[in-house]
Coordinates of C-alpha atoms and ligand atoms in Angstrom, one line a residue:
M62 CA -54.5 -124.7 36.6
D63 CA -57.5 -126.9 36.3
T64 CA -60.2 -125.5 38.5
L65 CA -63.6 -126.9 39.1
P66 CA -66.3 -124.2 39.1
G67 CA -66.6 -122.7 42.5
S68 CA -63.8 -124.7 44.1
A69 CA -60.1 -124.6 44.7
P70 CA -57.8 -125.8 41.9
R71 CA -57.4 -129.5 41.6
R72 CA -54.3 -129.4 39.5
V73 CA -51.5 -127.2 40.6
D74 CA -47.7 -127.0 40.2
A75 CA -47.0 -127.9 43.8
I76 CA -48.6 -129.2 46.9
V77 CA -47.3 -128.5 50.4
V78 CA -48.4 -130.6 53.3
G79 CA -48.6 -128.6 56.6
A80 CA -49.0 -124.9 57.3
G81 CA -46.4 -124.5 60.1
L82 CA -43.2 -122.5 60.0
A83 CA -41.9 -124.9 57.2
G84 CA -45.0 -125.0 55.1
L85 CA -45.6 -121.3 55.1
Y86 CA -42.0 -120.5 54.0
Q87 CA -42.1 -123.2 51.4
L88 CA -45.4 -121.7 50.1
H89 CA -43.9 -118.2 50.0
R90 CA -40.8 -119.4 48.0
L91 CA -42.8 -121.5 45.5
R92 CA -45.2 -118.5 44.9
E93 CA -42.2 -116.3 44.3
L94 CA -41.0 -118.8 41.7
G95 CA -44.4 -118.4 40.0
L96 CA -45.8 -121.9 40.9
S97 CA -49.4 -122.3 41.6
T98 CA -49.3 -123.9 45.0
R99 CA -51.8 -125.4 47.5
V100 CA -51.1 -126.0 51.1
F101 CA -53.1 -128.5 53.1
E102 CA -53.3 -128.2 56.9
A103 CA -55.0 -130.7 59.2
G104 CA -55.5 -128.1 61.9
D105 CA -58.2 -125.5 62.0
D106 CA -55.6 -122.7 61.6
I107 CA -52.0 -122.2 60.6
G108 CA -49.1 -122.4 62.9
G109 CA -48.1 -126.1 63.2
T110 CA -46.3 -126.8 66.4
W111 CA -47.3 -123.4 67.8
H112 CA -51.0 -123.9 66.9
W113 CA -51.2 -127.3 68.5
N114 CA -49.0 -127.0 71.6
R115 CA -51.0 -124.3 73.4
Y116 CA -50.7 -125.9 76.9
P117 CA -50.0 -123.5 79.8
G118 CA -46.3 -122.7 79.9
A119 CA -45.6 -123.6 76.2
R120 CA -42.6 -121.6 75.2
C121 CA -39.8 -121.8 72.7
D122 CA -36.4 -122.9 74.2
I123 CA -34.4 -121.2 71.5
E124 CA -34.0 -117.4 71.9
S125 CA -36.7 -115.4 70.1
L126 CA -34.1 -113.3 68.2
S127 CA -32.8 -116.5 66.7
Y128 CA -36.0 -118.5 66.4
S129 CA -37.5 -116.4 63.6
Y130 CA -37.4 -116.3 59.8
S131 CA -34.3 -114.7 58.4
F132 CA -35.4 -114.4 54.8
S133 CA -36.8 -110.9 55.0
P134 CA -34.7 -108.1 56.4
E135 CA -37.8 -106.0 56.6
L136 CA -39.6 -108.6 58.7
D137 CA -36.5 -108.7 61.0
Q138 CA -36.8 -104.9 61.5
E139 CA -40.5 -104.6 62.0
W140 CA -41.3 -107.5 64.4
V141 CA -40.5 -106.9 68.0
W142 CA -40.1 -109.9 70.4
S143 CA -41.0 -109.1 74.0
E144 CA -39.1 -111.8 75.8
K145 CA -35.8 -113.7 75.6
Y146 CA -37.8 -116.9 75.1
A147 CA -41.2 -116.1 73.4
G148 CA -44.3 -117.9 74.7
Q149 CA -46.5 -119.9 72.4
P150 CA -49.1 -117.1 72.0
E151 CA -46.5 -114.6 70.8
I152 CA -44.9 -117.0 68.4
L153 CA -48.3 -117.8 67.0
R154 CA -49.0 -114.1 66.5
Y155 CA -45.7 -113.8 64.6
I156 CA -46.7 -116.7 62.3
H157 CA -50.1 -115.1 61.6
H158 CA -48.3 -111.8 60.9
V159 CA -46.0 -113.5 58.4
A160 CA -48.9 -115.2 56.7
D161 CA -50.7 -111.9 56.3
R162 CA -47.7 -109.9 55.4
F163 CA -46.7 -112.2 52.5
G164 CA -50.3 -112.9 51.4
L165 CA -50.2 -116.7 52.1
R166 CA -53.6 -117.4 53.5
E167 CA -55.6 -117.7 50.3
H168 CA -53.5 -120.7 49.2
I169 CA -54.0 -122.7 52.3
T170 CA -56.8 -125.2 52.9
L171 CA -57.4 -125.7 56.6
R172 CA -59.1 -128.6 58.4
T173 CA -57.9 -131.0 55.7
R174 CA -55.5 -133.8 56.3
V175 CA -53.6 -135.4 53.5
T176 CA -54.2 -139.1 53.8
R177 CA -52.7 -140.5 50.6
A178 CA -50.2 -139.5 47.9
V179 CA -49.7 -141.7 44.8
Y180 CA -47.1 -141.1 42.1
D181 CA -48.3 -141.5 38.6
E182 CA -45.2 -142.7 36.7
G183 CA -46.8 -142.0 33.3
D184 CA -47.8 -138.4 33.9
R185 CA -45.1 -137.8 36.4
V186 CA -47.5 -136.2 38.9
W187 CA -48.5 -136.9 42.4
E188 CA -52.2 -137.3 43.2
I189 CA -53.0 -136.5 46.8
S190 CA -56.2 -137.4 48.6
T191 CA -57.5 -135.8 51.7
D192 CA -59.9 -136.7 54.5
T193 CA -62.4 -134.2 53.1
G194 CA -62.6 -136.2 49.9
E195 CA -60.5 -133.9 47.7
T196 CA -58.0 -135.1 45.2
V197 CA -55.4 -132.8 43.8
T198 CA -52.5 -133.4 41.5
A199 CA -49.2 -131.7 41.1
P200 CA -45.7 -132.5 39.8
Y201 CA -44.1 -131.6 43.1
V202 CA -45.1 -132.4 46.7
V203 CA -43.3 -131.0 49.7
M204 CA -43.9 -132.6 53.1
A205 CA -43.7 -129.9 55.7
S206 CA -45.6 -131.9 58.2
G207 CA -43.2 -131.4 61.1
C208 CA -40.7 -133.4 63.2
N209 CA -42.7 -133.5 66.4
S210 CA -46.3 -133.3 65.2
T211 CA -47.8 -136.8 65.6
P212 CA -48.6 -137.3 69.3
K213 CA -47.6 -140.7 70.5
D214 CA -50.1 -143.0 71.9
P215 CA -49.3 -142.9 75.7
G216 CA -49.5 -146.7 75.7
V217 CA -51.1 -146.8 79.2
P218 CA -53.8 -149.4 79.7
G219 CA -57.2 -147.9 80.3
A220 CA -56.3 -144.5 79.0
D221 CA -59.8 -144.1 77.5
S222 CA -61.6 -145.1 80.6
F223 CA -60.9 -142.0 82.7
A224 CA -64.2 -140.3 83.5
G225 CA -62.8 -136.8 83.8
P226 CA -61.2 -134.6 81.1
A227 CA -57.9 -135.9 79.7
Y228 CA -55.6 -133.7 77.6
H229 CA -52.5 -134.2 75.5
T230 CA -50.1 -131.2 75.6
A231 CA -49.9 -131.3 71.8
R232 CA -53.7 -131.2 71.4
W233 CA -54.5 -128.7 74.1
P234 CA -57.9 -127.2 73.5
R235 CA -58.3 -123.6 72.1
E236 CA -60.8 -122.7 74.8
D237 CA -59.5 -121.9 78.3
V238 CA -59.1 -125.0 80.4
D239 CA -59.8 -124.0 84.0
L240 CA -58.0 -126.3 86.3
T241 CA -58.2 -124.0 89.3
G242 CA -58.8 -125.9 92.5
R243 CA -58.6 -129.3 90.7
R244 CA -56.6 -132.4 91.4
V245 CA -54.5 -132.9 88.3
A246 CA -52.1 -135.6 87.1
V247 CA -49.3 -134.9 84.6
I248 CA -47.8 -138.0 83.0
G249 CA -44.4 -137.3 81.3
T250 CA -41.4 -135.1 82.2
G251 CA -39.9 -134.2 78.8
S252 CA -39.8 -130.5 77.6
S253 CA -43.6 -130.2 77.6
G254 CA -44.0 -131.6 81.1
V255 CA -41.1 -129.5 82.5
Q256 CA -42.8 -126.4 81.0
L257 CA -46.3 -127.3 82.1
V258 CA -45.6 -128.4 85.7
P259 CA -44.6 -125.1 87.3
V260 CA -47.4 -123.2 85.6
L261 CA -50.1 -125.7 86.7
A262 CA -48.6 -125.9 90.2
G263 CA -49.6 -122.3 90.8
R264 CA -53.2 -122.9 89.7
V265 CA -54.4 -126.3 90.8
A266 CA -55.3 -127.7 94.2
E267 CA -53.0 -130.8 93.9
L268 CA -50.6 -131.7 91.2
T269 CA -49.2 -135.2 90.9
V270 CA -46.4 -135.7 88.4
F271 CA -45.8 -139.3 87.1
Q272 CA -42.2 -139.6 86.0
R273 CA -40.7 -142.5 84.1
T274 CA -37.3 -140.9 83.2
P275 CA -36.1 -137.8 84.9
A276 CA -34.9 -135.0 82.6
Y277 CA -31.8 -132.8 82.8
A278 CA -33.4 -129.3 83.0
L279 CA -31.3 -126.2 82.9
P280 CA -32.5 -122.7 84.0
A281 CA -33.9 -120.6 81.2
H282 CA -33.5 -117.2 83.0
N283 CA -36.2 -116.0 80.8
R284 CA -36.9 -112.2 81.0
P285 CA -38.3 -109.3 79.0
L286 CA -36.0 -108.0 76.3
T287 CA -34.8 -104.4 76.9
E288 CA -35.3 -101.7 74.2
A289 CA -31.5 -101.3 74.1
E290 CA -31.0 -105.0 73.4
I291 CA -33.7 -105.1 70.7
A292 CA -32.2 -102.0 69.0
E293 CA -28.7 -103.5 69.1
H294 CA -29.9 -106.7 67.7
K295 CA -31.8 -105.1 64.9
A296 CA -28.8 -103.1 63.9
G297 CA -26.7 -106.2 63.7
Y298 CA -29.3 -108.5 62.2
P299 CA -27.7 -109.0 58.7
E300 CA -24.4 -110.2 60.2
F301 CA -26.2 -112.2 62.9
R302 CA -28.3 -114.0 60.2
A303 CA -25.2 -114.8 58.2
A304 CA -23.5 -116.1 61.3
Q305 CA -26.5 -118.3 62.1
R306 CA -26.2 -119.8 58.6
R307 CA -22.6 -120.6 59.1
S308 CA -23.0 -122.1 62.6
K309 CA -23.1 -125.7 63.7
G310 CA -26.4 -125.6 65.4
G311 CA -28.2 -122.6 63.9
S312 CA -27.5 -120.4 66.9
V313 CA -24.6 -118.0 67.2
V314 CA -22.6 -119.3 70.1
T315 CA -19.0 -119.8 71.2
M316 CA -17.7 -123.3 70.6
P317 CA -15.5 -125.0 73.2
T318 CA -11.9 -125.7 72.6
R319 CA -10.8 -128.2 75.3
S320 CA -11.7 -131.5 76.9
A321 CA -13.5 -131.7 80.2
L322 CA -11.0 -134.3 81.4
E323 CA -8.1 -132.0 80.7
A324 CA -9.5 -129.3 83.0
T325 CA -9.1 -129.3 86.8
E326 CA -12.2 -129.8 88.9
E327 CA -12.2 -126.1 89.8
E328 CA -12.0 -125.2 86.1
R329 CA -14.8 -127.6 85.2
T330 CA -17.1 -126.3 88.0
A331 CA -16.4 -122.7 86.9
A332 CA -17.3 -123.6 83.3
Y333 CA -20.4 -125.5 84.3
E334 CA -21.5 -122.6 86.5
A335 CA -21.1 -120.2 83.6
G336 CA -23.1 -122.6 81.4
W337 CA -25.8 -122.9 84.0
R338 CA -26.0 -119.1 84.4
S339 CA -26.1 -118.6 80.6
G340 CA -29.8 -119.6 80.4
V341 CA -29.2 -121.2 77.0
L342 CA -30.2 -124.8 76.1
S343 CA -26.8 -125.7 74.8
G344 CA -24.9 -123.6 77.4
L345 CA -23.7 -126.4 79.6
L346 CA -23.1 -128.8 76.7
R347 CA -20.8 -126.4 75.1
S348 CA -18.5 -126.1 78.1
F349 CA -16.2 -128.7 76.7
T350 CA -15.5 -130.5 73.5
D351 CA -16.0 -134.0 74.6
L352 CA -19.3 -134.0 76.6
L353 CA -21.2 -135.8 73.9
V354 CA -18.4 -138.3 73.0
D355 CA -16.8 -139.4 76.2
R356 CA -18.7 -141.0 79.0
A357 CA -16.3 -139.9 81.7
A358 CA -16.3 -136.3 80.5
N359 CA -20.1 -136.4 80.3
E360 CA -20.4 -137.7 83.8
T361 CA -18.8 -134.6 85.2
A362 CA -21.5 -132.5 83.6
A363 CA -24.3 -134.9 84.7
D364 CA -22.9 -134.8 88.2
F365 CA -23.0 -131.0 88.2
V366 CA -26.7 -131.0 87.2
R367 CA -27.5 -133.5 89.8
G368 CA -25.8 -131.3 92.4
K369 CA -28.0 -128.4 91.3
I370 CA -31.1 -130.5 91.6
A371 CA -30.1 -131.4 95.2
S372 CA -29.5 -127.7 95.9
I373 CA -33.0 -126.6 94.7
V374 CA -35.3 -129.5 95.8
T375 CA -35.6 -129.5 99.6
D376 CA -37.0 -133.0 100.1
S377 CA -34.0 -135.3 99.6
S378 CA -35.9 -138.4 98.3
T379 CA -37.8 -136.2 95.8
A380 CA -34.5 -134.6 94.7
E381 CA -32.9 -138.1 94.4
A382 CA -35.8 -139.3 92.2
L383 CA -35.5 -136.2 90.0
M384 CA -31.8 -136.9 89.3
P385 CA -31.2 -138.5 85.9
R386 CA -28.8 -141.4 86.1
T387 CA -29.7 -143.8 83.3
F388 CA -28.5 -141.8 80.3
P389 CA -25.7 -139.3 79.5
F390 CA -26.4 -135.6 79.8
G391 CA -27.5 -134.2 76.5
T392 CA -28.3 -137.5 74.8
K393 CA -32.0 -136.8 75.3
R394 CA -33.0 -133.2 74.5
P395 CA -32.2 -131.1 77.6
C396 CA -35.1 -129.1 78.9
L397 CA -35.3 -125.4 79.9
D398 CA -36.5 -124.9 83.4
T399 CA -38.6 -121.9 84.6
G400 CA -39.4 -123.0 88.1
Y401 CA -39.6 -126.8 87.4
Y402 CA -37.4 -128.2 90.1
A403 CA -38.6 -125.5 92.6
A404 CA -42.2 -126.5 92.0
Y405 CA -41.5 -129.7 94.0
N406 CA -40.9 -127.6 97.1
D407 CA -44.6 -126.7 97.0
P408 CA -46.5 -129.1 99.3
R409 CA -49.3 -129.4 96.7
V410 CA -46.9 -131.0 94.2
T411 CA -46.1 -134.7 94.4
L412 CA -43.7 -136.7 92.3
V413 CA -44.4 -140.3 91.6
D414 CA -41.4 -142.3 90.5
L415 CA -42.7 -144.8 88.0
N416 CA -39.5 -146.8 88.3
R417 CA -40.5 -147.7 91.9
T418 CA -44.2 -147.9 91.3
P419 CA -45.1 -148.3 87.7
I420 CA -48.5 -147.3 86.2
E421 CA -50.7 -150.3 86.0
E422 CA -53.7 -148.6 84.5
I423 CA -55.8 -145.5 84.1
T424 CA -59.1 -146.0 85.8
P425 CA -62.4 -144.1 85.6
K426 CA -61.3 -142.2 88.7
G427 CA -57.6 -141.7 88.2
V428 CA -54.3 -143.5 87.9
R429 CA -53.4 -146.8 89.5
T430 CA -49.8 -147.5 90.1
S431 CA -48.5 -150.7 91.6
D432 CA -49.0 -149.4 95.2
Q433 CA -52.2 -147.4 95.0
E434 CA -55.0 -145.7 93.0
R435 CA -54.9 -141.9 93.0
V436 CA -58.0 -140.0 92.2
F437 CA -57.9 -137.0 89.8
D438 CA -60.2 -134.4 88.3
A439 CA -58.1 -134.2 85.1
I440 CA -55.2 -136.0 83.5
V441 CA -52.6 -134.4 81.2
F442 CA -50.5 -136.6 79.0
A443 CA -47.2 -134.9 78.2
T444 CA -46.1 -138.1 76.6
G445 CA -44.4 -136.9 73.5
F446 CA -44.5 -137.7 69.8
D447 CA -43.8 -140.3 67.1
A448 CA -40.9 -138.1 66.2
L449 CA -39.4 -137.4 62.8
T450 CA -41.1 -140.2 60.9
G451 CA -44.6 -140.3 62.4
A452 CA -46.1 -137.5 60.2
L453 CA -44.6 -139.1 57.1
T454 CA -45.5 -142.7 57.6
S455 CA -49.0 -141.9 58.8
V456 CA -49.7 -140.8 55.2
E457 CA -50.0 -143.6 52.7
I458 CA -47.3 -142.5 50.3
V459 CA -47.1 -144.7 47.2
G460 CA -44.1 -144.2 44.9
K461 CA -42.6 -146.0 41.9
G462 CA -43.8 -149.6 41.3
G463 CA -46.5 -149.2 43.9
A464 CA -43.9 -149.2 46.8
T465 CA -45.0 -147.5 50.0
L466 CA -42.8 -145.2 52.0
R467 CA -44.2 -147.0 55.2
E468 CA -42.9 -150.4 54.0
K469 CA -39.6 -149.0 52.7
W470 CA -39.0 -147.4 56.1
A471 CA -40.1 -150.4 58.2
D472 CA -36.5 -150.8 59.5
G473 CA -35.9 -147.1 59.8
P474 CA -36.1 -144.2 57.4
R475 CA -34.0 -144.3 54.3
T476 CA -33.4 -140.9 52.7
Y477 CA -30.8 -139.0 50.7
L478 CA -29.8 -136.0 52.8
G479 CA -33.1 -136.2 54.7
L480 CA -34.6 -134.4 51.7
V481 CA -35.9 -137.2 49.5
S482 CA -36.3 -141.0 49.5
A483 CA -35.3 -143.0 46.4
G484 CA -38.3 -144.3 44.4
F485 CA -40.5 -141.3 45.5
P486 CA -39.5 -138.8 42.8
N487 CA -40.4 -135.1 43.1
L488 CA -41.4 -135.5 46.7
F489 CA -39.4 -133.5 49.2
T490 CA -39.3 -133.4 53.0
V491 CA -38.5 -130.3 55.0
T492 CA -36.2 -131.2 57.9
G493 CA -36.8 -134.9 57.1
P494 CA -35.2 -137.8 58.9
L495 CA -31.4 -138.1 58.6
S496 CA -31.0 -134.3 58.3
P497 CA -29.8 -132.1 61.2
S498 CA -33.3 -131.0 62.0
V499 CA -34.1 -131.4 65.7
L500 CA -30.5 -131.2 66.7
T501 CA -30.4 -127.6 65.5
N502 CA -32.4 -124.3 65.7
M503 CA -35.3 -125.5 63.6
M504 CA -35.8 -122.2 61.9
V505 CA -32.4 -122.3 60.3
S506 CA -32.8 -125.9 59.2
I507 CA -36.2 -125.2 57.8
E508 CA -35.0 -122.2 55.8
Q509 CA -32.0 -124.2 54.5
H510 CA -34.2 -127.0 53.3
V511 CA -36.9 -124.8 51.8
E512 CA -34.3 -122.8 49.9
W513 CA -32.6 -125.9 48.6
I514 CA -35.9 -127.5 47.5
T515 CA -37.0 -124.2 45.8
D516 CA -33.7 -123.9 43.9
C517 CA -34.0 -127.6 42.9
V518 CA -37.5 -127.1 41.5
A519 CA -36.3 -124.0 39.7
H520 CA -33.4 -126.0 38.2
L521 CA -35.7 -128.7 37.0
R522 CA -38.1 -126.3 35.4
A523 CA -35.4 -124.3 33.8
G524 CA -33.8 -127.5 32.4
G525 CA -37.0 -129.0 31.2
F526 CA -36.7 -132.0 33.5
T527 CA -39.9 -133.5 34.7
E528 CA -38.5 -135.9 37.4
I529 CA -35.8 -136.0 40.0
D530 CA -35.1 -139.1 42.0
A531 CA -32.3 -140.1 44.3
T532 CA -30.2 -143.1 43.4
P533 CA -30.4 -146.0 45.9
E534 CA -26.5 -145.9 46.1
A535 CA -26.5 -142.2 47.2
E536 CA -29.2 -142.9 49.7
E537 CA -27.4 -145.9 51.0
E538 CA -24.1 -144.0 51.4
W539 CA -25.9 -141.1 53.2
G540 CA -27.7 -143.4 55.6
A541 CA -24.4 -145.2 56.4
H542 CA -22.7 -141.8 57.0
V543 CA -25.4 -140.6 59.3
A544 CA -25.3 -143.8 61.3
E545 CA -21.5 -143.7 61.5
M546 CA -21.5 -140.1 62.7
A547 CA -24.1 -141.0 65.4
A548 CA -22.1 -144.0 66.5
Q549 CA -19.1 -141.8 67.3
T550 CA -21.2 -140.0 69.9
L551 CA -23.0 -140.9 73.2
Y552 CA -26.4 -140.3 71.6
P553 CA -27.2 -144.0 71.1
A554 CA -26.8 -144.6 74.8
A555 CA -30.2 -143.0 75.6
D556 CA -33.6 -144.5 74.9
S557 CA -34.6 -141.2 73.2
W558 CA -37.1 -140.1 70.6
Y559 CA -34.0 -139.2 68.5
L560 CA -33.7 -143.0 68.2
G561 CA -37.4 -143.8 68.0
A562 CA -37.0 -145.6 71.3
N563 CA -40.0 -143.9 72.8
V564 CA -42.4 -145.7 70.4
P565 CA -42.8 -149.4 71.1
G566 CA -41.9 -151.4 67.9
K567 CA -40.3 -148.5 66.1
A568 CA -36.9 -149.4 64.5
R569 CA -34.0 -148.1 66.7
V570 CA -32.2 -145.9 64.2
F571 CA -30.6 -142.5 65.0
L572 CA -32.9 -140.1 63.1
A573 CA -30.9 -137.0 62.8
Y574 CA -27.5 -136.0 61.3
V575 CA -25.1 -135.1 64.1
G576 CA -22.4 -133.7 61.9
G577 CA -23.6 -130.1 62.2
A578 CA -25.8 -127.8 60.2
D579 CA -22.8 -126.0 58.7
R580 CA -21.2 -129.2 57.3
Y581 CA -24.5 -130.4 56.1
R582 CA -25.4 -127.2 54.3
E583 CA -22.0 -127.4 52.5
R584 CA -22.8 -130.9 51.4
C585 CA -26.3 -130.0 50.1
D586 CA -24.9 -127.0 48.3
A587 CA -22.1 -129.1 46.7
V588 CA -24.6 -131.7 45.6
A589 CA -26.6 -129.0 43.8
R590 CA -23.5 -127.3 42.4
D591 CA -22.3 -130.6 41.0
G592 CA -25.4 -131.1 38.9
Y593 CA -27.4 -132.8 41.6
E594 CA -24.9 -135.5 42.4
G595 CA -26.6 -138.7 43.7
F596 CA -29.8 -137.9 41.8
V597 CA -31.2 -138.9 38.4
L598 CA -32.8 -136.0 36.5
S599 CA -34.9 -137.0 33.6
Ligands
NA7_2053 P1 -40.8 -136.1 75.2 O1 -39.5 -135.3 75.3 O2 -40.8 -137.3 74.3 O3 -41.3 -136.4 76.6 C1 -42.3 -137.4 76.9 C2 -42.3 -137.7 78.3 O4 -43.4 -138.6 78.6 C3 -41.0 -138.5 78.7 O5 -40.7 -138.1 80.1 C4 -41.5 -139.9 78.7 O6 -40.8 -140.8 79.5 C5 -42.9 -139.8 79.2 N1 -43.8 -140.9 78.8 C6 -44.1 -141.3 77.5 N2 -44.9 -142.3 77.6 C7 -45.1 -142.6 78.9 C8 -45.9 -143.6 79.6 N3 -46.6 -144.5 78.9 N4 -45.8 -143.6 80.9 C9 -45.1 -142.7 81.6 N5 -44.4 -141.8 81.0 C10 -44.4 -141.7 79.6 O7 -42.0 -135.1 74.6 P2 -42.2 -133.6 74.9 O8 -43.5 -133.2 74.4 O9 -42.0 -133.3 76.3 O10 -41.1 -132.9 74.1 C11 -40.9 -133.2 72.7 C12 -40.1 -132.3 72.0 O11 -41.0 -131.4 71.3 C13 -39.3 -131.3 72.7 O12 -38.1 -131.8 73.1 C14 -39.1 -130.2 71.8 O13 -38.1 -130.5 70.8 C15 -40.4 -130.1 71.1 P3 -39.5 -141.6 78.9 O14 -38.4 -140.6 78.7 O15 -39.9 -142.1 77.5 O16 -39.2 -142.7 79.8

């Protein structure tokens, strides 16, 4: 290690970008391997998603017992989750516990954004630059910068002109935001908006929700975990973790065996009712085999959800506006609802359907739609992220021959297995584009990638290799396979962030691998077993 007097090392074995769940685990594994490693984190503390998204109501929508690291049986035994779905503060406490328990903090530089990474082909090292003026070199870089970590520009004219406080859910302030008795606007009704609205509704004087596309939201049935449940789970954790790793989506669930169209209407309704009662994000989608591949089958599930909305929301025109009709159920990420639809029965809550009256501009006083200007004390943007590629293309990454990742990905990301991009050797991405990532329990996909990357680095060092790069052919083949798999589903029918469709000008490419985490893991393992097939090691 090359250390300047009184400063952190400026030459290390590995650099990790991001100190969220992915970066922390990657740091732990590289340290175990004996690599000097530095982690750079833009935030003023660790936690990634769970550091930034501290808006009221922020909560995981994968069950706590599944959404946690599996690499340490001791950690599994000692940490106790309080609820079926942990809230943001509890998950953040867990992350801090992990950082302390595994001695990770001293390797992390906070409040420091990596702005540039340049590959030196002669020395075979990456030099990274930060917004604090540091430059550090390392043979390996791991981008653990998150899938939904770059907030999207809301793209509403006049957004900066509002005189009152404006917040983005993903940049919620640390200090308490007191909206009691205020007139508050929420723009956006994805997962963040759906979680935020019912919590705000109980606090503010008036809440106005601006909805462009209604979501399909399923009941979470969140509740405290009982001691008996926790004990049972802890006793079975080793088998449970093994089953998670073998599963298609990273959660241990029963997979369906028959088509929705083969079932009678009564059978379908019974299956959907069971899915609705299950309080699990994928519960309804897993009722039948063909809901994500057959439009008519999908419509039966979509109809069921619309019926539920009608049964919860008392005002029929509000209920009608809340019913999704423009995209198949499940092709945008479904949301988990804790009082979302019911919130619209509160006379203080108003829904504005932007399809009828689009937003024209944000004004100093509030929001002007095509029919009127509404006055607010605060505006909350729950408008989402430049998903999957935003955190990668916002860094100037310069690979072989001076090529930039941003230019290479102008028509959509090109990766081999979502782990690497050809021409950018020794630079890995955790849950990168074209891997299963956001279609799975992120914890399981993060661990799988971190472990694959760690094994790869160990293999390179043991074999005396200084460089690994994907071949353009392997990358091409993988990209075609990912696209072909997506095309067999209904996913492309929605203007979703899975496709980059939420960001104006972004290439419309399906950004995740739909083939399942189990199949994907087998492929990654086979690639490594076969001497890193599709890569050149030198
Ligand atoms: P999402 O799911 O991308 O939701 C963003 C919402 O904001 C969605 O309803 C958008 O409508 C809406 N939106 C975005 N821009 C605008 C403008 N300009 N005007 C009106 N409405 C707008 O982000 P979330 O934060 O809720 O969730 C992201 C994921 O993070 C979540 O699924 C978890 O995986 C973690 P649209 O649908 O684009 O019409």
